[in-house]
CSV table of C-alpha atoms in Angstrom, one decimal:
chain,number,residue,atom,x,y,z
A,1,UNK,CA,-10.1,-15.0,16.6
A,2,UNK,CA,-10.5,-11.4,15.9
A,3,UNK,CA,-13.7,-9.3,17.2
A,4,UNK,CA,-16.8,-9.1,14.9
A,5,UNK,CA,-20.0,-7.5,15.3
A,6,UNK,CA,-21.9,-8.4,12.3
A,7,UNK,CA,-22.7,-11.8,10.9
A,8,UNK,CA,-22.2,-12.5,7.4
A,9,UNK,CA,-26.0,-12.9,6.4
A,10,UNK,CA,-26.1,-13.2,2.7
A,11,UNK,CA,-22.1,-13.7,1.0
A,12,UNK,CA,-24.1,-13.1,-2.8
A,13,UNK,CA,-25.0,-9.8,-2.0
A,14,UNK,CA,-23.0,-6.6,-3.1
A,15,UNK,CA,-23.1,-5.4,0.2
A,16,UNK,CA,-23.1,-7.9,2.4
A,17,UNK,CA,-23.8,-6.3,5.7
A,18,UNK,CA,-23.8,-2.5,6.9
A,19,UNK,CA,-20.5,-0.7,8.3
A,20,UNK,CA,-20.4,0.1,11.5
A,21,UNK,CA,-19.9,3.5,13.2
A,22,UNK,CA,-16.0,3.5,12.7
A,23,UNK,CA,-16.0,2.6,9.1
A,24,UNK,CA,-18.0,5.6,8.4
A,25,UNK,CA,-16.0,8.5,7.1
A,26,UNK,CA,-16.4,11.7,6.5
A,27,UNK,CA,-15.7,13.6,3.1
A,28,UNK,CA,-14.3,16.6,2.0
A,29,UNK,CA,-15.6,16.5,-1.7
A,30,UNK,CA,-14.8,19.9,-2.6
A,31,UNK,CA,-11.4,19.6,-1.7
A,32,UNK,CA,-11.0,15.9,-3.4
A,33,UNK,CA,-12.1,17.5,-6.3
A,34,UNK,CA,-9.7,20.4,-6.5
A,35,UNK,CA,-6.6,18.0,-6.5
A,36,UNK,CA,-8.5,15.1,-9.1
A,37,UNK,CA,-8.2,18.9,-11.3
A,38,UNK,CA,-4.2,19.2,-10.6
A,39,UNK,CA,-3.8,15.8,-11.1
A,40,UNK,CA,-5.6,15.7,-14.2
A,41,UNK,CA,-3.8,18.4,-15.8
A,42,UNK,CA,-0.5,16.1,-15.8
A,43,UNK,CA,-2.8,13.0,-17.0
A,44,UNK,CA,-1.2,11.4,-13.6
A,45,UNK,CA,-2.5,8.4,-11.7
A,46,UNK,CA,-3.1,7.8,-8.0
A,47,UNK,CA,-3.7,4.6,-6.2
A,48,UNK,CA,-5.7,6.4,-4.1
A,49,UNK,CA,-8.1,7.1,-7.1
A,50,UNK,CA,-7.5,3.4,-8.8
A,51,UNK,CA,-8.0,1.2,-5.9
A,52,UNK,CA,-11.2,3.4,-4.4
A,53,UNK,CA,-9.1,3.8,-1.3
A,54,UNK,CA,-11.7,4.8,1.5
A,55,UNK,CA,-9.4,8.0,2.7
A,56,UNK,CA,-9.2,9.5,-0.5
A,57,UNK,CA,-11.2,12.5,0.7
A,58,UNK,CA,-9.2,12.9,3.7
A,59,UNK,CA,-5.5,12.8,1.7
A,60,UNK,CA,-6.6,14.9,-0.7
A,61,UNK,CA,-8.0,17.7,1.3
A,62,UNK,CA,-4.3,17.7,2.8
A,63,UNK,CA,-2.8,17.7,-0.6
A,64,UNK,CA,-1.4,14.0,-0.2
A,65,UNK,CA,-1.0,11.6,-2.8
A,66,UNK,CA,0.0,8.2,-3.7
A,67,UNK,CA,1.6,8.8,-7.0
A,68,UNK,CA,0.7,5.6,-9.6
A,69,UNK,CA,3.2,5.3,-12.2
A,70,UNK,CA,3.9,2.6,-15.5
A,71,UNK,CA,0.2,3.4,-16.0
A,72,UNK,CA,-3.0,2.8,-14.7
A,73,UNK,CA,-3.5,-1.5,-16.0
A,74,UNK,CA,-2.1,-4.0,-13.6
A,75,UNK,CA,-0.9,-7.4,-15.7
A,76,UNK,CA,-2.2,-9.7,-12.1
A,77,UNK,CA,-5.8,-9.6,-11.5
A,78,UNK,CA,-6.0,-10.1,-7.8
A,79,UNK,CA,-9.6,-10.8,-6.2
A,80,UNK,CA,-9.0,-7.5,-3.5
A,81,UNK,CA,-8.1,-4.8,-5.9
A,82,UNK,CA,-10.0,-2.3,-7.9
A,83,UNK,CA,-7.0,-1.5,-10.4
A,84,UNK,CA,-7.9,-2.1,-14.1
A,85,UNK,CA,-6.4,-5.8,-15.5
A,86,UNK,CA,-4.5,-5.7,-19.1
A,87,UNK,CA,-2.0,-6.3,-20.9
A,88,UNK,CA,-0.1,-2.5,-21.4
A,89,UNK,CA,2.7,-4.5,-24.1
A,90,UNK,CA,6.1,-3.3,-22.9
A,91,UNK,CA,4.6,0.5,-23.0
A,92,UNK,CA,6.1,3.2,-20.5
A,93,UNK,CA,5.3,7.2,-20.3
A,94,UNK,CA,8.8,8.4,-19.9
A,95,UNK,CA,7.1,12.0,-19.8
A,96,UNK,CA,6.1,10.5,-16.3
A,97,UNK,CA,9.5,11.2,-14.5
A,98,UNK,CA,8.3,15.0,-15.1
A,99,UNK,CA,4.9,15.1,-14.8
A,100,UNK,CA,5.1,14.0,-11.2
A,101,UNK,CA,7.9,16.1,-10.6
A,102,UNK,CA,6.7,18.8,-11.3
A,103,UNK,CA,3.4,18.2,-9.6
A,104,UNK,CA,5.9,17.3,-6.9
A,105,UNK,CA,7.2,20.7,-6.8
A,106,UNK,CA,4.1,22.4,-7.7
A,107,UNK,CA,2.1,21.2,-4.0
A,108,UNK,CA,5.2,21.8,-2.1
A,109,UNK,CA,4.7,17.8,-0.8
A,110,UNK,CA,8.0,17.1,1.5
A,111,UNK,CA,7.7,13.2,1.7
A,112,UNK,CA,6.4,11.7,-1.5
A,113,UNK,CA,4.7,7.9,-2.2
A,114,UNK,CA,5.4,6.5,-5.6
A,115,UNK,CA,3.6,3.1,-6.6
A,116,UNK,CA,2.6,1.1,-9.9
A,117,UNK,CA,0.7,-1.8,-10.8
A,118,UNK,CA,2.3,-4.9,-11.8
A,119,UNK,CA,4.3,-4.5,-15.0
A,120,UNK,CA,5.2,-8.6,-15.6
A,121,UNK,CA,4.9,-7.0,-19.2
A,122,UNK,CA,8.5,-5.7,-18.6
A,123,UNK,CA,12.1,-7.5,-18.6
A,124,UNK,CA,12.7,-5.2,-15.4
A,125,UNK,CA,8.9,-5.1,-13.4
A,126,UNK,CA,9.2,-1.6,-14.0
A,127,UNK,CA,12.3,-1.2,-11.7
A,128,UNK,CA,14.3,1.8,-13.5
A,129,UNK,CA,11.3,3.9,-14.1
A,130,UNK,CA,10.8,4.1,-10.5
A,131,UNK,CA,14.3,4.5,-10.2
A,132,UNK,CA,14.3,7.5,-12.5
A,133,UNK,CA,11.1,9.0,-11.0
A,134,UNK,CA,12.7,8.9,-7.6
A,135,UNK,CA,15.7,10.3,-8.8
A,136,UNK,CA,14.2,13.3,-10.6
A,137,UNK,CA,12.4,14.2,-7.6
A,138,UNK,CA,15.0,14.0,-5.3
A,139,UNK,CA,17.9,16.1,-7.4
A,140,UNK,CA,14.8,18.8,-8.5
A,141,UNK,CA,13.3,19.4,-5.1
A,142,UNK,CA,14.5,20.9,-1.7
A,143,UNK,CA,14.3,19.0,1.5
A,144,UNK,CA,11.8,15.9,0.2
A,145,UNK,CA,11.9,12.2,1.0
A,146,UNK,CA,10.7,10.0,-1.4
A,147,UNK,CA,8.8,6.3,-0.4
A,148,UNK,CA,8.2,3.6,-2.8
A,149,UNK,CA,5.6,0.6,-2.8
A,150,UNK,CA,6.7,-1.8,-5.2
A,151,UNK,CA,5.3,-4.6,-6.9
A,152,UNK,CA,7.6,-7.8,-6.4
A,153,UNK,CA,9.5,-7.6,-9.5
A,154,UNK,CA,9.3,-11.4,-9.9
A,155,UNK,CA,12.4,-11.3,-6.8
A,156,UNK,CA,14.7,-10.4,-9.9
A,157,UNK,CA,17.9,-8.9,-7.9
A,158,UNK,CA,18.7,-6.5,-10.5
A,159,UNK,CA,14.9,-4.9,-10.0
A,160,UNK,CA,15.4,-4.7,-6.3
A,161,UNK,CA,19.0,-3.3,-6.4
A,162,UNK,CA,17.7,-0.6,-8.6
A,163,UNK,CA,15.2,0.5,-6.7
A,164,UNK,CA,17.2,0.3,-3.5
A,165,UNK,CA,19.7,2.6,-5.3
A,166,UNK,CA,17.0,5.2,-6.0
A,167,UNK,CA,17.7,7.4,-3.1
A,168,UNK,CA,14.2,6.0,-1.6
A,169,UNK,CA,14.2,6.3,2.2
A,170,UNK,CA,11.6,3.2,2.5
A,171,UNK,CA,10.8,0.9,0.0
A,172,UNK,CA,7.9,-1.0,0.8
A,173,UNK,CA,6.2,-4.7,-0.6
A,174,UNK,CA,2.9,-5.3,0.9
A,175,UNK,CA,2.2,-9.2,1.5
A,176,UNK,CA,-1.5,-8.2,1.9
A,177,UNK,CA,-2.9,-11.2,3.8
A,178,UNK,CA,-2.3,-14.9,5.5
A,179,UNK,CA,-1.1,-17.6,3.7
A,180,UNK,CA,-4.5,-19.3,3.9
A,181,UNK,CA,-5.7,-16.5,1.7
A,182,UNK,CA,-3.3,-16.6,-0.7
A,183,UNK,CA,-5.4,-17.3,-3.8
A,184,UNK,CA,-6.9,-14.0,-3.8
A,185,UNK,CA,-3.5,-12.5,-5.0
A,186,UNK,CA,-3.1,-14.1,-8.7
A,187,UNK,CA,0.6,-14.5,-9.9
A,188,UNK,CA,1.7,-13.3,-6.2
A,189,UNK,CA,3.0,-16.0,-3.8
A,190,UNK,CA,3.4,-15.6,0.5
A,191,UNK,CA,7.3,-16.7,0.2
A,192,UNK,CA,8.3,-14.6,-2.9
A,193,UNK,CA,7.0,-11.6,-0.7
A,194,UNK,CA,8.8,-12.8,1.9
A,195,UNK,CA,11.7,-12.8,-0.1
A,196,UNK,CA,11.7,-9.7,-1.6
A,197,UNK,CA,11.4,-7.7,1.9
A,198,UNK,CA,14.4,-9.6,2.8
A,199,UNK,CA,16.4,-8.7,-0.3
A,200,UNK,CA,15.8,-5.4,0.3
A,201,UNK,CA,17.1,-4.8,3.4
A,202,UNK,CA,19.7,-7.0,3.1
A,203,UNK,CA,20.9,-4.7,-0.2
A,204,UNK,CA,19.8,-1.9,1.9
A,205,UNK,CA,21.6,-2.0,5.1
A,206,UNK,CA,21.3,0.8,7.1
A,207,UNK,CA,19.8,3.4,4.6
A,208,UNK,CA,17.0,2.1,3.9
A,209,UNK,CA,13.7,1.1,6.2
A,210,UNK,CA,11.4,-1.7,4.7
A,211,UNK,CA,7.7,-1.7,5.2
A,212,UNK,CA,4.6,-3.6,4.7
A,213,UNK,CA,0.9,-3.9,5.1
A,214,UNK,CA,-1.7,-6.5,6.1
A,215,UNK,CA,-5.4,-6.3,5.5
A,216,UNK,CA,-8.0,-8.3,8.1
A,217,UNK,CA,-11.6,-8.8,7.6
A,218,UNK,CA,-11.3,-11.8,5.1
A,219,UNK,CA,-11.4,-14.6,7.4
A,220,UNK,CA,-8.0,-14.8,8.8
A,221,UNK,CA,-7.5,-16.0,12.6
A,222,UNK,CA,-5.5,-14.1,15.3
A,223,UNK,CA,-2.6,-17.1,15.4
A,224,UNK,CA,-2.3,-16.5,11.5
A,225,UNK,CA,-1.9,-13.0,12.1
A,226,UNK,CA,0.8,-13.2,14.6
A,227,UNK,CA,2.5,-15.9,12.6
A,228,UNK,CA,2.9,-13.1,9.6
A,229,UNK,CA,4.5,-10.9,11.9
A,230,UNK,CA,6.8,-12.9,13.0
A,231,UNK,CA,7.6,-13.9,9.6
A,232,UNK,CA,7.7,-10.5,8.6
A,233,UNK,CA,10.2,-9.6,11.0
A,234,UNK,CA,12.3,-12.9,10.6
A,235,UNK,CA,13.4,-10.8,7.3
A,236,UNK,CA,13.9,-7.5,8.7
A,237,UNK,CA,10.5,-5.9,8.3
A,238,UNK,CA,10.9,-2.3,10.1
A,239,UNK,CA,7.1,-1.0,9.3
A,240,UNK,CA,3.9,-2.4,9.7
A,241,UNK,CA,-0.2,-1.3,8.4
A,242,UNK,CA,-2.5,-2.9,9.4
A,243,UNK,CA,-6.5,-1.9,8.0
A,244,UNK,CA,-9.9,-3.3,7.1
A,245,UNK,CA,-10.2,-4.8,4.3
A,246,UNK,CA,-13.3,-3.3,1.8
A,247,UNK,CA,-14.6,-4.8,-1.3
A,248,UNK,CA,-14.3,-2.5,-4.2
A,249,UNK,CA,-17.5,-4.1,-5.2
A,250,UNK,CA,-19.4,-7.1,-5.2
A,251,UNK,CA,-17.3,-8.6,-7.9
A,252,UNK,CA,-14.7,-9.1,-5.4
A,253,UNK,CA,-13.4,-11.1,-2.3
A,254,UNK,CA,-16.3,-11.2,0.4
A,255,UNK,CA,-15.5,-9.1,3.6
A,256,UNK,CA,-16.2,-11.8,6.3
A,257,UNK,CA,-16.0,-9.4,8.8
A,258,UNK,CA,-15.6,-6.0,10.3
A,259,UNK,CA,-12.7,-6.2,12.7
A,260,UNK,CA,-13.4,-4.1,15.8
A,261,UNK,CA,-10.9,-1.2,16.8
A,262,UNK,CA,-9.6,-3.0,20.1
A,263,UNK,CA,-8.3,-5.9,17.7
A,264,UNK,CA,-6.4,-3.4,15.9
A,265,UNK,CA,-5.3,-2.1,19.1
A,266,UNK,CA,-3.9,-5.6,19.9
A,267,UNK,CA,-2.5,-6.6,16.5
A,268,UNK,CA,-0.5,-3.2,17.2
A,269,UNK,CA,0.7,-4.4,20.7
A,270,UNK,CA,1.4,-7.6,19.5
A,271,UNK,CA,3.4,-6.4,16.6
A,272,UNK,CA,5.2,-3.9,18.4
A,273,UNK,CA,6.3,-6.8,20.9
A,274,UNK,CA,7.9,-8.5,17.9
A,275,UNK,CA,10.1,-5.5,16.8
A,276,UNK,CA,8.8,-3.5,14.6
A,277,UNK,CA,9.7,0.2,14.8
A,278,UNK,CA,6.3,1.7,13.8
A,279,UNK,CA,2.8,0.2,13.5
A,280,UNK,CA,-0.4,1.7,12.0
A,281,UNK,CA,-3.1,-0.3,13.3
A,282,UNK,CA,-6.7,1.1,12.3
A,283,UNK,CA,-9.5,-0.1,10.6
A,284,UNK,CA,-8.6,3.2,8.1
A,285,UNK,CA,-5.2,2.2,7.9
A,286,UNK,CA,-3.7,1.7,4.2
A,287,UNK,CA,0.3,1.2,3.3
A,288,UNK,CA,0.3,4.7,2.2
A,289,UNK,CA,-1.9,6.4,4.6
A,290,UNK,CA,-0.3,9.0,6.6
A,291,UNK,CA,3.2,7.4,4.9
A,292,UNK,CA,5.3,10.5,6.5
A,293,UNK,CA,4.4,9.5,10.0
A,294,UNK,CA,6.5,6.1,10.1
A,295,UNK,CA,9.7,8.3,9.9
A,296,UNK,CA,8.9,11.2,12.4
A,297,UNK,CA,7.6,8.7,14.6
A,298,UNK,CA,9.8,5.7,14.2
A,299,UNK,CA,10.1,4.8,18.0
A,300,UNK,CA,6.7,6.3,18.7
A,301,UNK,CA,3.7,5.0,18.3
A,302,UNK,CA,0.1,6.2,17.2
């Protein structure tokens, strides 16, 4: 089981117990605010804005950004995440592609993370837009690497070849939990994630490094945990995050538990056991969070 140090006391409570010391970070508002301004200017998304990430401050004080693209309304409504649910009807900003590169180019950013929400709204998931945003970036700017966190398409194989073909040095899919806790991620399924990570890199070969991210806190055991990454890396998984999970609010999933720092320490020797290249194992750690790091360090460790 993984280490606790609170007790759930009251699960119909918005905040359902206090965080402890190493959930508390600090912020750099001034600086948060400067890039929400750039950002704005374009009319650009970020997940990091969307989903309330907790390192917002942090990434934007360094000038890094999770690019959202195909808009800001997700067609899933998953229990976990704070993007906006709808219906967005087939409709794509193609003035997107350069918006972002140009914002790209404008904060001199040298690796580059491009998400979107789920499109099911589209024949394609949304493939070739991230296809041409990728693109664009890479033929318009010196020296930068571009990563991409991608919805699962459905597992249709022309999504994922296009987006393999982008140029994209890893393509990430996050399968987010344990099957257990599955039914917090509506329209999603544990196999079809599976799936998709092994399409990937089995279209991908060599050029490409796959990557995905688990959150803990939500009632999942340490034998589940282990059994994930060894599923993970049955299909080739190269990268691993690993973080706390946080309730947007209380209309979400209930955190069950604040994992303590020396289980993160030993999901990350556990995973590293299995294979994987490069872990990020923190309660802080998110699938975009210090993204540039899984390259430079690939047979490090942090």
């Amino acid at each position: 089981m993984t280490i606790a140090t609170n007790q759930l006391s009251n699960i119909n409570k918005k905040i359902d117990f206090k965080k402890p010391e190493w959930l508390r970070k600090k912020l750099v508002p001034h600086a948060q605010k400067e890039m929400e301004n750039l950002l704005g200017e374009h009319g650009l998304h970020t997940i990091c804005q969307e989903a309330k990430c907790p390192n917002i401050s942090e990434c934007f004080a360094k000038k890094n950004a999770t690019f959202m693209i195909l808009g800001d309304l997700c067609t899933r409504r998953c229990q976990y995440c704070n993007v906006k649910t709808g219906n967005p009807n087939g409709y794509v900003n193609e003035k997107e592609v350069q918006e972002i590169t140009t914002s790209v180019q404008k904060l001199g950013l040298k690796f580059v993370v491009i998400t979107s929400p789920a499109r099911d709204d589209l024949k394609d998931g949304g493939a070739n837009h991230f296809y041409e945003v990728t693109k664009s970036i890479l033929e318009n700017t010196e020296d930068t690497q571009v990563e991409i966190l991608i919805p699962d398409f459905q597992a249709d194989d022309d999504s994922l070849k296009k987006v393999v073909d982008s140029g994209a040095v890893i393509i990430g899919h996050n399968i987010e939990t344990v099957p257990s806790m599955y039914k917090i991620r509506k329209g999603a399924t544990y196999q079809r994630s599976l799936d998709v990570l092994q399409r990937l890199k089995e279209l991908g070969g060599n050029k490409i490094k796959t990557k995905s991210a688990l959150m803990v806190g939500l009632g999942e055991t340490e034998e589940e945990m282990i059994q994930v990454f060894k599923d993970l890396r049955e299909v080739g998984c190269d990268f691993l995050s690993i973080g706390q999970y946080l309730a947007p609010s209380g209309d979400y999933a209930k955190v069950k538990e604040f994992v303590h720092p020396d289980q993160f320490d030993r999901y990350k020797k556990l995973a590293k056991e299995l294979g994987f290249s490069f872990v990020h194992s923190t309660p802080y750690a998110r699938s975009s969070y210090l993204a540039h790091e899984y390259l430079s360090n690939n047979k490090g460790s942090l």
